Coordinates of C-alpha atoms in Angstrom, one line a residue:
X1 CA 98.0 105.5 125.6
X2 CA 98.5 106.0 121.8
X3 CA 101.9 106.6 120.6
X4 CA 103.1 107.8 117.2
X5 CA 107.1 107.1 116.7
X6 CA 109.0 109.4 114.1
X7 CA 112.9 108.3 113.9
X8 CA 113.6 111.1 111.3
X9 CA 113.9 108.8 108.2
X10 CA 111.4 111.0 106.1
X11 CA 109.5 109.4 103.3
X12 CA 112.1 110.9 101.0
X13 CA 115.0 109.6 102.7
X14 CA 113.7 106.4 102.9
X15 CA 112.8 106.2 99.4
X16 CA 116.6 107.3 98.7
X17 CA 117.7 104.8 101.0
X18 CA 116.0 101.7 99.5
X19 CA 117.1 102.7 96.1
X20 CA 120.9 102.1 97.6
X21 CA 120.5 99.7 100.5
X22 CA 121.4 96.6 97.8
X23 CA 124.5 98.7 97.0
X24 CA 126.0 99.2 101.0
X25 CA 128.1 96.9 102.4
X26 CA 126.7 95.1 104.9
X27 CA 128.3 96.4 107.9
X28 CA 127.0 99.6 107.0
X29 CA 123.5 98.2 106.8
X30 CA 124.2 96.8 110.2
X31 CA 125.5 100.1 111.5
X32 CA 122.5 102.0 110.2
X33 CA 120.0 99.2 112.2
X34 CA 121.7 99.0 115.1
X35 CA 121.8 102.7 115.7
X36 CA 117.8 102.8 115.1
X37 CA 117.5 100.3 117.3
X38 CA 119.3 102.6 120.2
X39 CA 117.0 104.9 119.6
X40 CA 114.1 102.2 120.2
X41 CA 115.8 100.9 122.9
X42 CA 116.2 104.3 124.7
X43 CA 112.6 105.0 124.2
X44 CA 111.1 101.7 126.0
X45 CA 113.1 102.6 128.8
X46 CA 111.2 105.6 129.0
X47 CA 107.6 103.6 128.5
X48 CA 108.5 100.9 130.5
X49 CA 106.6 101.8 133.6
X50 CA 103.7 101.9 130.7
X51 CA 104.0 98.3 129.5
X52 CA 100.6 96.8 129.4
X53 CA 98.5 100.2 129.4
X54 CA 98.5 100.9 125.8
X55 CA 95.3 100.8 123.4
X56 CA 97.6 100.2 120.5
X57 CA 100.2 102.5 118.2
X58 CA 100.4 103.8 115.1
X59 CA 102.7 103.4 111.9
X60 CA 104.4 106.7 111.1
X61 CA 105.8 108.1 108.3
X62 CA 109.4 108.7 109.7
X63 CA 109.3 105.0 110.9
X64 CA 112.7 103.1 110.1
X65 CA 112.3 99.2 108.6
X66 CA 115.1 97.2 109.9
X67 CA 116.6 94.6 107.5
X68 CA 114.8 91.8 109.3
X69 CA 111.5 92.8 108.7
X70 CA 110.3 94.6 111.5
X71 CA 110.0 98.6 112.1
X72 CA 110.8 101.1 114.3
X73 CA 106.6 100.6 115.3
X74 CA 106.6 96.8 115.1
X75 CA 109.1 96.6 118.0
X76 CA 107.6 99.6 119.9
X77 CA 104.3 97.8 119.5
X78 CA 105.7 94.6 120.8
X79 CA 107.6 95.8 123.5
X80 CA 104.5 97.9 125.1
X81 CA 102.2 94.8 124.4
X82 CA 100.3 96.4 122.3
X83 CA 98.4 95.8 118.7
X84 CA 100.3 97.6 115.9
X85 CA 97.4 99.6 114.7
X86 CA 98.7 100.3 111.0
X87 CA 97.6 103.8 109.8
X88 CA 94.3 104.4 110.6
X89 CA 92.0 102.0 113.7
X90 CA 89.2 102.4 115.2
X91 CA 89.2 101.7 118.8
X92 CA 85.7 100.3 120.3
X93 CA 85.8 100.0 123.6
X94 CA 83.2 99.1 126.4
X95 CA 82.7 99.7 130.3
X96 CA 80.4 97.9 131.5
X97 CA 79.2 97.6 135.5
X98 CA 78.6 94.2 136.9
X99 CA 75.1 93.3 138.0
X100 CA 75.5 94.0 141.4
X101 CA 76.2 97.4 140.9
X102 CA 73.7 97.9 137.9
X103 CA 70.6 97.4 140.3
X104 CA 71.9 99.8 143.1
X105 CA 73.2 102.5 140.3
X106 CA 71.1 105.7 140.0
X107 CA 71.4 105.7 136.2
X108 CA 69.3 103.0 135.7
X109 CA 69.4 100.0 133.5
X110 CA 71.4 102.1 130.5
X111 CA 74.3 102.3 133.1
X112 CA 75.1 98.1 132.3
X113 CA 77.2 98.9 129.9
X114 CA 79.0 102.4 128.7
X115 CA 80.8 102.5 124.8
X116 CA 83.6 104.6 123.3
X117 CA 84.4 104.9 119.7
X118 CA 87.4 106.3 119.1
X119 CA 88.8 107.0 115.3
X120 CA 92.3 107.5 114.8
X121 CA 94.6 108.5 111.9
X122 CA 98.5 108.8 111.4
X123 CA 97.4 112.0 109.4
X124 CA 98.5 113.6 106.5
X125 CA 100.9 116.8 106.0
X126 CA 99.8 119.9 104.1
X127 CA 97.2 122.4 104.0
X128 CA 98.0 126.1 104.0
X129 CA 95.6 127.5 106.6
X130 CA 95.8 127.1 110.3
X131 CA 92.0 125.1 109.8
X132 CA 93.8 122.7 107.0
X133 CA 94.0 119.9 109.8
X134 CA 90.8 120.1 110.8
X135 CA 88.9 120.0 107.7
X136 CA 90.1 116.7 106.9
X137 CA 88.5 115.9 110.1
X138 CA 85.4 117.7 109.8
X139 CA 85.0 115.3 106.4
X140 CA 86.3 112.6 108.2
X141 CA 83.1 113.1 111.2
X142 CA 80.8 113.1 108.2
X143 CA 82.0 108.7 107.0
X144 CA 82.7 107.3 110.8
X145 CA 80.7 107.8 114.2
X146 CA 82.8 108.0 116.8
X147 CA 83.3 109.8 119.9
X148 CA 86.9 111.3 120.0
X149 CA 88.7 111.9 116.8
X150 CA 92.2 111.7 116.9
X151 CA 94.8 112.3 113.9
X152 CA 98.4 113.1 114.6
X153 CA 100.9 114.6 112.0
X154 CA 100.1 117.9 112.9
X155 CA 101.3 120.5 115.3
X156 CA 98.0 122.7 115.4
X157 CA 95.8 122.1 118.8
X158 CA 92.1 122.3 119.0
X159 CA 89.1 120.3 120.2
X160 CA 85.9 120.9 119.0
X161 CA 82.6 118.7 120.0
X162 CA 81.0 117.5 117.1
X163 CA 77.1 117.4 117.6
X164 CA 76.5 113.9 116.5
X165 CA 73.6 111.6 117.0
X166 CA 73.7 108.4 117.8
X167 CA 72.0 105.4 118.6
X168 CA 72.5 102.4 120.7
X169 CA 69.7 99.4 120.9
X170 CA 69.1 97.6 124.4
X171 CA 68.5 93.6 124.8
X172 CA 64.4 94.2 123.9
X173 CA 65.6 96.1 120.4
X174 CA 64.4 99.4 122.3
X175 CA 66.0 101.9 120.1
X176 CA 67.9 105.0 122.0
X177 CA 70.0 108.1 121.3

């Protein structure tokens, strides 16, 4: 699972925020990080029964920085057990079948070992047309191979196959798409 985390500091009210954290007393820098971190709280109870199964999460742009360091993410990410991913990852990942079951398997020597790319991206905001979203991911298809492109910060659904080739090489450097 992949998990974005928005706590509803905007980028503006952060920015606001940091301009007059040095000026709050300090119980009322306290307040405002303890109250985040009910929110945080509240939500691994939720994932708990999730612990473990995560690829990895990514940073958000409504994420809250507590005043020791860590984020609203950075403590999501550590309580799952999971990488903090940042803004953008790509996620390799590889299935592969154990010899036994290679020899007897129908699909032949290519079913050793099976690979997933997938490319993810916080995302970005804007665009005027329902499409807007998509276009930055249509440009995005062109840089990076991958097999499932995900980019959240949107609230437009689609899914749309991309006709990519691609190549893998075996142990004998017997090129195949």
């Amino acid at each position: 699972m992949i998990l974005e985390i928005h706590v509803r500091a905007s980028p503006s009210n952060r920015k606001l925020l940091t301009a007059i954290r040095g000026s709050l007393y300090d119980s009322v820098r306290k307040m405002m990080d303890e109250r985040v971190g009910q929110y945080v709280n509240e939500l691994c109870d939720i994932l708990k029964p999730t612990r473990g199964h995560w690829l990895g999460l990514l940073r958000g742009h409504h994420t809250w920085e507590f005043e020791d360091g860590t984020s609203t993410e950075s403590r999501m990410a550590q309580y799952l057990k999971c990488p903090m991913l940042g803004d953008c990852a790509i996620i390799y990942l590889r299935f592969q079948t154990d010899k036994k079951n290679r020899e007897s398997s129908t699909l032949g020597p290519w079913s050793a070992k099976v690979d997933a790319k997938i490319w993810l991206h916080h995302g970005t905001g804007g665009g005027r047309t329902e499409g807007a979203p998509f276009n930055t991911l249509g440009h995005i298809s062109k840089s990076f191979v991958a097999n499932v492109y995900l980019m959240a910060h949107t609230h437009k659904k689609g899914a749309v196959p991309i006709p990519l080739i691609d190549y893998e090489m075996n142990r004998k450097g017997v090129v195949r798409s």
